[in-house]
Coordinates of N, CA and C and ligand atoms in Angstrom, one line a residue:
M1 N -41.7 46.1 64.3 CA -43.2 45.1 63.3 C -43.3 46.2 62.4
T2 N -43.6 46.1 60.9 CA -44.1 47.5 59.6 C -45.3 48.1 59.7
D3 N -45.5 49.5 60.1 CA -47.3 49.3 60.2 C -47.5 49.7 58.5
Y4 N -47.9 49.8 57.7 CA -48.4 50.8 56.6 C -50.1 50.8 56.8
A5 N -49.7 51.8 55.7 CA -50.9 52.7 55.4 C -51.8 52.1 55.3
P6 N -53.4 51.7 55.3 CA -54.4 51.0 54.6 C -54.8 51.1 53.4
T7 N -53.9 52.9 53.3 CA -53.9 52.4 51.5 C -52.7 52.4 50.9
F8 N -52.0 51.7 51.2 CA -51.1 51.5 50.9 C -50.8 49.6 49.7
R9 N -50.5 49.9 49.0 CA -50.1 49.0 47.7 C -49.1 48.8 46.7
P10 N -48.7 47.9 46.7 CA -47.4 47.6 45.9 C -48.0 48.5 44.9
A11 N -46.4 48.6 44.1 CA -46.3 49.0 42.5 C -46.0 48.1 42.0
R12 N -47.1 48.1 40.7 CA -47.3 46.8 39.5 C -47.6 47.4 38.6
D13 N -47.0 46.5 37.3 CA -47.9 47.3 36.0 C -49.1 46.9 35.6
T14 N -50.1 46.2 36.6 CA -52.1 46.6 36.6 C -52.3 47.6 37.0
A15 N -51.2 48.5 37.7 CA -52.0 49.7 38.0 C -52.9 50.5 37.7
V16 N -53.4 51.2 38.6 CA -54.8 51.9 38.1 C -54.0 53.1 37.6
P17 N -53.9 54.0 36.5 CA -53.0 55.2 36.8 C -54.4 56.8 36.9
D18 N -53.9 57.3 37.5 CA -54.0 58.3 38.5 C -55.0 59.0 37.6
G19 N -57.2 58.9 37.7 CA -57.7 59.9 36.6 C -58.0 59.0 35.9
E20 N -57.5 57.5 35.6 CA -58.5 56.7 34.7 C -59.5 55.4 35.8
T21 N -60.6 55.6 35.1 CA -61.6 54.7 36.2 C -61.0 53.2 35.6
P22 N -61.5 52.2 37.2 CA -61.2 51.5 36.4 C -61.6 49.9 36.4
A23 N -61.6 50.0 35.5 CA -63.2 48.9 34.5 C -63.4 47.2 35.1
A24 N -62.0 46.7 36.5 CA -62.6 45.7 37.4 C -62.2 46.3 38.9
T25 N -62.8 45.1 40.0 CA -62.2 45.3 41.7 C -62.4 44.2 41.8
C26 N -61.5 44.0 42.1 CA -61.3 42.6 43.3 C -62.3 42.5 44.3
P27 N -63.4 41.4 44.1 CA -63.9 41.7 44.8 C -63.7 40.7 46.8
H28 N -62.3 40.3 46.2 CA -61.7 40.0 48.1 C -61.1 40.8 48.9
C29 N -60.4 41.8 48.3 CA -59.5 42.8 48.3 C -59.9 44.6 48.5
E30 N -60.7 44.7 46.9 CA -61.2 46.2 47.1 C -60.1 46.1 45.8
C31 N -58.9 45.9 45.5 CA -58.2 46.4 44.2 C -58.2 46.4 43.1
P32 N -58.2 47.9 42.6 CA -58.6 48.3 41.4 C -57.6 47.6 40.4
F33 N -58.3 47.2 38.9 CA -57.3 46.8 38.1 C -58.6 47.5 36.2
R34 N -57.0 47.8 35.7 CA -57.4 48.4 34.4 C -58.2 47.5 33.4
S35 N -58.2 45.6 33.4 CA -59.7 44.7 32.8 C -59.5 43.9 34.1
E36 N -61.1 43.3 33.1 CA -61.4 41.2 33.7 C -60.8 40.1 33.7
H37 N -60.4 40.9 32.8 CA -58.8 40.0 33.0 C -57.9 39.3 33.4
A38 N -57.6 41.2 34.4 CA -56.3 41.2 34.8 C -57.2 40.8 36.3
R39 N -58.2 41.3 36.7 CA -58.0 41.7 37.2 C -59.0 39.5 38.4
D40 N -59.4 38.5 37.1 CA -59.6 37.5 37.3 C -58.5 36.2 37.7
L41 N -57.3 37.0 36.9 CA -56.1 36.5 37.2 C -55.6 36.4 38.6
H42 N -55.6 37.7 38.7 CA -55.0 38.1 40.2 C -56.0 37.6 41.6
V43 N -57.6 36.8 40.7 CA -58.7 36.9 42.2 C -57.7 35.4 42.2
G44 N -57.6 34.6 41.0 CA -57.6 32.8 41.3 C -55.4 32.6 41.7
E45 N -54.9 33.9 41.9 CA -53.5 33.5 42.4 C -53.9 33.7 43.6
R46 N -54.3 34.6 44.5 CA -54.2 35.3 45.3 C -54.9 35.5 46.3
H47 N -56.3 34.9 45.2 CA -57.1 34.1 46.9 C -57.4 32.8 46.8
E48 N -58.0 32.7 47.8 CA -59.4 31.4 47.6 C -60.2 31.7 46.3
P49 N -60.5 31.6 45.4 CA -61.6 31.9 44.4 C -63.3 30.9 44.8
S50 N -64.0 31.5 44.6 CA -65.3 30.4 43.8 C -65.3 30.1 43.0
D51 N -66.5 29.0 42.7 CA -66.4 28.0 41.4 C -66.4 28.7 39.5
G52 N -67.1 29.8 40.1 CA -67.5 31.2 39.6 C -66.0 31.9 38.8
E53 N -65.3 32.1 40.0 CA -64.1 32.8 40.1 C -62.7 32.0 39.3
R54 N -63.3 30.6 39.9 CA -61.9 29.6 39.3 C -62.6 29.4 38.2
E55 N -63.8 29.9 37.2 CA -63.5 29.4 36.2 C -63.2 30.4 35.2
R56 N -63.7 31.9 35.8 CA -62.8 33.0 35.1 C -61.9 32.8 35.5
Y57 N -60.6 31.9 36.2 CA -59.4 32.0 36.2 C -58.9 31.4 35.3
E58 N -59.5 30.2 34.9 CA -58.8 29.6 34.0 C -59.4 29.9 33.0
A59 N -60.6 30.5 32.2 CA -60.5 30.6 31.4 C -59.5 32.0 30.9
A60 N -59.0 32.7 31.8 CA -58.1 34.1 31.4 C -56.7 33.1 31.2
L61 N -56.1 32.5 32.0 CA -55.3 31.5 32.3 C -55.0 30.5 30.4
E62 N -56.3 30.6 30.2 CA -56.0 30.1 28.7 C -55.2 31.0 28.0
R63 N -56.3 32.5 28.0 CA -56.0 33.3 27.1 C -54.3 34.0 26.8
E64 N -54.0 33.3 28.6 CA -52.4 34.1 29.1 C -51.9 32.9 27.6
R65 N -51.8 31.8 27.7 CA -51.3 31.0 27.0 C -51.5 31.3 25.8
D66 N -53.1 31.6 25.3 CA -52.7 31.7 23.7 C -52.2 33.1 23.2
D67 N -52.0 34.0 24.3 CA -51.2 35.5 23.8 C -50.3 34.9 23.6
L68 N -49.3 34.0 24.8 CA -48.1 34.0 24.7 C -48.0 33.0 23.9
W69 N -48.4 32.5 23.5 CA -47.9 31.2 21.5 C -47.8 32.6 21.0
L70 N -49.1 33.1 21.0 CA -48.8 34.5 20.1 C -47.9 34.8 19.4
F71 N -47.0 35.6 20.6 CA -46.3 36.1 20.6 C -44.1 35.5 20.1
H72 N -44.8 34.4 20.8 CA -43.3 33.7 20.3 C -43.7 33.6 18.8
A73 N -44.6 33.0 18.5 CA -44.7 33.3 16.8 C -44.3 33.8 15.9
K74 N -44.9 35.1 16.3 CA -44.3 36.3 16.0 C -42.9 36.4 16.0
A75 N -42.5 36.5 17.3 CA -41.1 36.4 17.7 C -40.1 35.7 16.3
V76 N -40.4 34.5 16.0 CA -39.9 33.2 15.3 C -40.6 33.7 14.1
V77 N -40.8 34.0 13.6 CA -41.5 35.2 11.7 C -40.3 36.5 11.8
A78 N -40.1 36.9 13.3 CA -39.2 38.0 12.7 C -38.0 37.7 12.7
L79 N -37.4 36.9 13.7 CA -36.5 36.3 13.4 C -35.6 35.7 12.4
G80 N -36.4 34.9 11.2 CA -37.0 34.1 9.7 C -36.5 35.2 9.5
V81 N -37.5 36.4 8.7 CA -37.2 37.7 8.2 C -36.0 37.9 8.6
I82 N -35.5 38.2 9.6 CA -34.1 39.3 10.0 C -33.3 38.7 9.3
Y83 N -32.6 36.4 9.3 CA -32.2 36.4 9.2 C -31.8 36.5 7.8
A84 N -33.6 36.0 7.0 CA -32.8 36.2 5.4 C -32.5 37.4 4.7
A85 N -33.1 38.4 5.5 CA -32.7 39.9 5.2 C -30.8 40.0 5.2
T86 N -30.8 39.3 6.4 CA -29.0 39.9 6.5 C -28.1 38.7 5.4
V87 N -28.9 37.6 5.1 CA -27.9 37.0 4.3 C -28.2 37.2 2.7
V88 N -29.5 37.8 1.8 CA -30.0 38.4 1.4 C -28.8 39.8 1.2
L89 N -28.2 40.6 2.0 CA -27.7 41.8 1.8 C -26.0 41.2 1.8
Y90 N -25.7 40.4 2.7 CA -24.1 39.7 2.8 C -24.2 39.3 1.1
M91 N -25.5 38.8 0.9 CA -24.9 37.9 -0.3 C -24.8 38.9 -1.9
A92 N -25.8 40.0 -1.7 CA -25.9 40.8 -2.5 C -24.2 42.2 -2.7
V93 N -23.7 42.2 -1.3 CA -22.4 42.5 -0.6 C -21.9 42.3 -1.4
L94 N -21.1 41.1 -1.0 CA -20.0 40.2 -1.8 C -20.0 39.9 -2.6
G95 N -21.2 39.7 -3.8 CA -22.4 39.6 -5.0 C -20.3 40.9 -6.1
T96 N -21.3 42.5 -5.6 CA -20.4 43.4 -6.0 C -18.5 43.5 -6.1
F97 N -18.5 42.7 -4.9 CA -16.9 42.6 -4.9 C -16.1 41.3 -5.9
F98 N -16.8 40.2 -6.1 CA -16.4 39.0 -6.7 C -17.2 39.5 -8.2
Ligands
ZN101 ZN1 -57.6 40.7 45.7

């Protein structure tokens, strides 16, 4: 059986770097977070949230969906601009030879 030290925490993208003060801490497992948003998502996904915590989790989840939608919209616009620039460049290059 593996016996981890009590302070062992798996590496994760939301880990708080050394020297930085955590913005929020999980009330269930004392895990530090860089933002309350990340803490609210963690509590909702890893613990049994209270009513207030569930409300904050759902609000954080909604914000995640909005951020993802905005990212997709920006990606589609960027692809459109790259496509249009490629077509214009292609036409300019062809126009110099014919
Ligand atoms: Zn926790």
